[in-house]
Amino acid sequence: MAQPSQKIELYNQANEQAAQIKLDHVSKQFGGTQVLKDISLTIEQGRFTAIVGKSGSGKSTLLRILAQLEQTSSGQLTFSGTDENSTTMMYQDSRLLPWKKVIDNVLIGLPKERTEKAEEVLKAVGLWNYRHAWPYKLSGGQQQRVALARALIRKPSLLLLDEPLSALDALTRLDMQQLIEKLWKQNGFTAVLVTHDVQEAVRLSDRVIMIEDGEISFDIPIRAKRPRSLSDSTLIQIEHEILHRILQRT
């Protein structure tokens, strides 16, 4: 397993409450199937980490453990620099309630007194003009922007992204990548992205980790400066290296 050889420069200023996460020999079993095997990993405060791997590799289970939606079978998960409950998650589908307008979807679980803040985060994701629209009136990309606003209103110390862009068309996906990167840089939270898209992982993250058969098979730092271009030769080289490693294990 390749390990980063030096500390990676951060291109955003980490929020003081941003999460630092440590997994110490974490394993997870479902019945007789071991999904994660002895994972030891530290995710530093304010860092953007991407996790890649084939379907069934264990990457989504790892994300659910970070979200505390699953308990570890063994090992320890610890958070520092934050209240561990200030974690929000975006999924592949927006999970909007169709009987609530956009602003009310952002406010789910919060008092009406937060309406002004909901308007602020909708403005941040470019949807202020749609705050009183019904979800069915929005495109898929716009619905995911609402989901992002719903995550941001809680001022997360840790934002977990479970393939939230995989159902979008290529141009909308690129637009959303740029928006997520912009808001991460502005807010300084820690972000962990699970994705099948190696280009997306390299484009957004400071570090790409591959999970294979429940284990970390490699761990590569991405030191390219931001903002990043898809035509950047450094990024293309890193993307090819990761794809080569994945294909070697196919």
PDB file of N, CA, C and O in Angstrom, residues 6-12 44 46-48 184 205-207 221-226 228:
ATOM      1  N   GLN A   6       4.716  12.882   2.198  1.00  0.00           N
ATOM      2  CA  GLN A   6       4.868  14.119   2.938  1.00  0.00           C
ATOM      3  C   GLN A   6       3.503  14.759   3.146  1.00  0.00           C
ATOM      4  O   GLN A   6       2.528  14.383   2.514  1.00  0.00           O
ATOM      5  N   LYS A   7       3.473  15.716   4.046  1.00  0.00           N
ATOM      6  CA  LYS A   7       2.209  16.392   4.339  1.00  0.00           C
ATOM      7  C   LYS A   7       1.750  17.181   3.120  1.00  0.00           C
ATOM      8  O   LYS A   7       2.522  17.850   2.462  1.00  0.00           O
ATOM      9  N   ILE A   8       0.466  17.093   2.817  1.00  0.00           N
ATOM     10  CA  ILE A   8      -0.089  17.750   1.644  1.00  0.00           C
ATOM     11  C   ILE A   8      -0.492  19.169   2.001  1.00  0.00           C
ATOM     12  O   ILE A   8      -1.130  19.418   3.018  1.00  0.00           O
ATOM     13  N   GLU A   9      -0.125  20.113   1.148  1.00  0.00           N
ATOM     14  CA  GLU A   9      -0.500  21.509   1.386  1.00  0.00           C
ATOM     15  C   GLU A   9      -2.000  21.666   1.213  1.00  0.00           C
ATOM     16  O   GLU A   9      -2.597  21.157   0.265  1.00  0.00           O
ATOM     17  N   LEU A  10      -2.635  22.368   2.145  1.00  0.00           N
ATOM     18  CA  LEU A  10      -4.062  22.645   2.041  1.00  0.00           C
ATOM     19  C   LEU A  10      -4.258  23.943   1.265  1.00  0.00           C
ATOM     20  O   LEU A  10      -3.569  24.926   1.502  1.00  0.00           O
ATOM     21  N   TYR A  11      -5.215  23.963   0.340  1.00  0.00           N
ATOM     22  CA  TYR A  11      -5.485  25.144  -0.450  1.00  0.00           C
ATOM     23  C   TYR A  11      -6.690  25.918   0.075  1.00  0.00           C
ATOM     24  O   TYR A  11      -7.091  26.903  -0.490  1.00  0.00           O
ATOM     25  N   ASN A  12      -7.294  25.442   1.149  1.00  0.00           N
ATOM     26  CA  ASN A  12      -8.313  26.209   1.844  1.00  0.00           C
ATOM     27  C   ASN A  12      -7.893  26.333   3.304  1.00  0.00           C
ATOM     28  O   ASN A  12      -7.040  25.604   3.786  1.00  0.00           O
ATOM     29  N   GLU A  44      -7.199  14.192   7.901  1.00  0.00           N
ATOM     30  CA  GLU A  44      -6.855  15.412   8.614  1.00  0.00           C
ATOM     31  C   GLU A  44      -7.905  16.500   8.437  1.00  0.00           C
ATOM     32  O   GLU A  44      -8.675  16.522   7.472  1.00  0.00           O
ATOM     33  N   GLY A  46     -10.008  19.568   7.607  1.00  0.00           N
ATOM     34  CA  GLY A  46     -10.130  20.432   6.442  1.00  0.00           C
ATOM     35  C   GLY A  46      -9.712  19.806   5.135  1.00  0.00           C
ATOM     36  O   GLY A  46      -9.756  20.467   4.090  1.00  0.00           O
ATOM     37  N   ARG A  47      -9.347  18.537   5.138  1.00  0.00           N
ATOM     38  CA  ARG A  47      -8.875  17.864   3.934  1.00  0.00           C
ATOM     39  C   ARG A  47     -10.044  17.353   3.099  1.00  0.00           C
ATOM     40  O   ARG A  47     -11.104  17.035   3.618  1.00  0.00           O
ATOM     41  N   PHE A  48      -9.854  17.272   1.776  1.00  0.00           N
ATOM     42  CA  PHE A  48     -10.845  16.680   0.868  1.00  0.00           C
ATOM     43  C   PHE A  48     -10.282  15.340   0.413  1.00  0.00           C
ATOM     44  O   PHE A  48      -9.285  15.278  -0.298  1.00  0.00           O
ATOM     45  N   TRP A 184     -16.522  24.103  -0.341  1.00  0.00           N
ATOM     46  CA  TRP A 184     -15.543  23.493   0.577  1.00  0.00           C
ATOM     47  C   TRP A 184     -14.440  24.496   0.903  1.00  0.00           C
ATOM     48  O   TRP A 184     -14.054  24.657   2.072  1.00  0.00           O
ATOM     49  N   SER A 205     -10.079  16.140  -5.038  1.00  0.00           N
ATOM     50  CA  SER A 205      -9.516  15.768  -3.737  1.00  0.00           C
ATOM     51  C   SER A 205      -8.054  16.134  -3.540  1.00  0.00           C
ATOM     52  O   SER A 205      -7.322  16.433  -4.482  1.00  0.00           O
ATOM     53  N   ASP A 206      -7.648  16.100  -2.263  1.00  0.00           N
ATOM     54  CA  ASP A 206      -6.243  16.219  -1.880  1.00  0.00           C
ATOM     55  C   ASP A 206      -5.574  14.853  -1.831  1.00  0.00           C
ATOM     56  O   ASP A 206      -4.353  14.753  -1.746  1.00  0.00           O
ATOM     57  N   ARG A 207      -6.402  13.802  -1.864  1.00  0.00           N
ATOM     58  CA  ARG A 207      -5.904  12.459  -1.619  1.00  0.00           C
ATOM     59  C   ARG A 207      -6.928  11.461  -2.135  1.00  0.00           C
ATOM     60  O   ARG A 207      -8.126  11.629  -1.917  1.00  0.00           O
ATOM     61  N   PRO A 221      -1.504  10.941  -2.711  1.00  0.00           N
ATOM     62  CA  PRO A 221      -1.760  12.372  -2.525  1.00  0.00           C
ATOM     63  C   PRO A 221      -1.908  13.083  -3.868  1.00  0.00           C
ATOM     64  O   PRO A 221      -1.249  12.715  -4.850  1.00  0.00           O
ATOM     65  N   ILE A 222      -2.778  14.090  -3.906  1.00  0.00           N
ATOM     66  CA  ILE A 222      -2.959  14.916  -5.105  1.00  0.00           C
ATOM     67  C   ILE A 222      -2.461  16.313  -4.758  1.00  0.00           C
ATOM     68  O   ILE A 222      -3.120  17.054  -4.025  1.00  0.00           O
ATOM     69  N   ARG A 223      -1.297  16.672  -5.276  1.00  0.00           N
ATOM     70  CA  ARG A 223      -0.674  17.938  -4.875  1.00  0.00           C
ATOM     71  C   ARG A 223      -0.849  19.045  -5.915  1.00  0.00           C
ATOM     72  O   ARG A 223      -0.213  20.083  -5.811  1.00  0.00           O
ATOM     73  N   ALA A 224      -1.675  18.826  -6.912  1.00  0.00           N
ATOM     74  CA  ALA A 224      -1.892  19.836  -7.942  1.00  0.00           C
ATOM     75  C   ALA A 224      -2.578  21.058  -7.343  1.00  0.00           C
ATOM     76  O   ALA A 224      -3.446  20.943  -6.480  1.00  0.00           O
ATOM     77  N   LYS A 225      -2.161  22.237  -7.808  1.00  0.00           N
ATOM     78  CA  LYS A 225      -2.719  23.476  -7.278  1.00  0.00           C
ATOM     79  C   LYS A 225      -4.163  23.666  -7.737  1.00  0.00           C
ATOM     80  O   LYS A 225      -4.596  23.121  -8.744  1.00  0.00           O
ATOM     81  N   ARG A 226      -4.881  24.447  -6.962  1.00  0.00           N
ATOM     82  CA  ARG A 226      -6.257  24.804  -7.300  1.00  0.00           C
ATOM     83  C   ARG A 226      -6.299  26.272  -7.725  1.00  0.00           C
ATOM     84  O   ARG A 226      -5.514  27.070  -7.231  1.00  0.00           O
ATOM     85  N   ARG A 228      -8.269  23.739 -10.488  1.00  0.00           N
ATOM     86  CA  ARG A 228      -7.717  22.703 -11.341  1.00  0.00           C
ATOM     87  C   ARG A 228      -8.429  22.651 -12.690  1.00  0.00           C
ATOM     88  O   ARG A 228      -9.617  22.914 -12.787  1.00  0.00           O
TER      89      ARG A 228
END
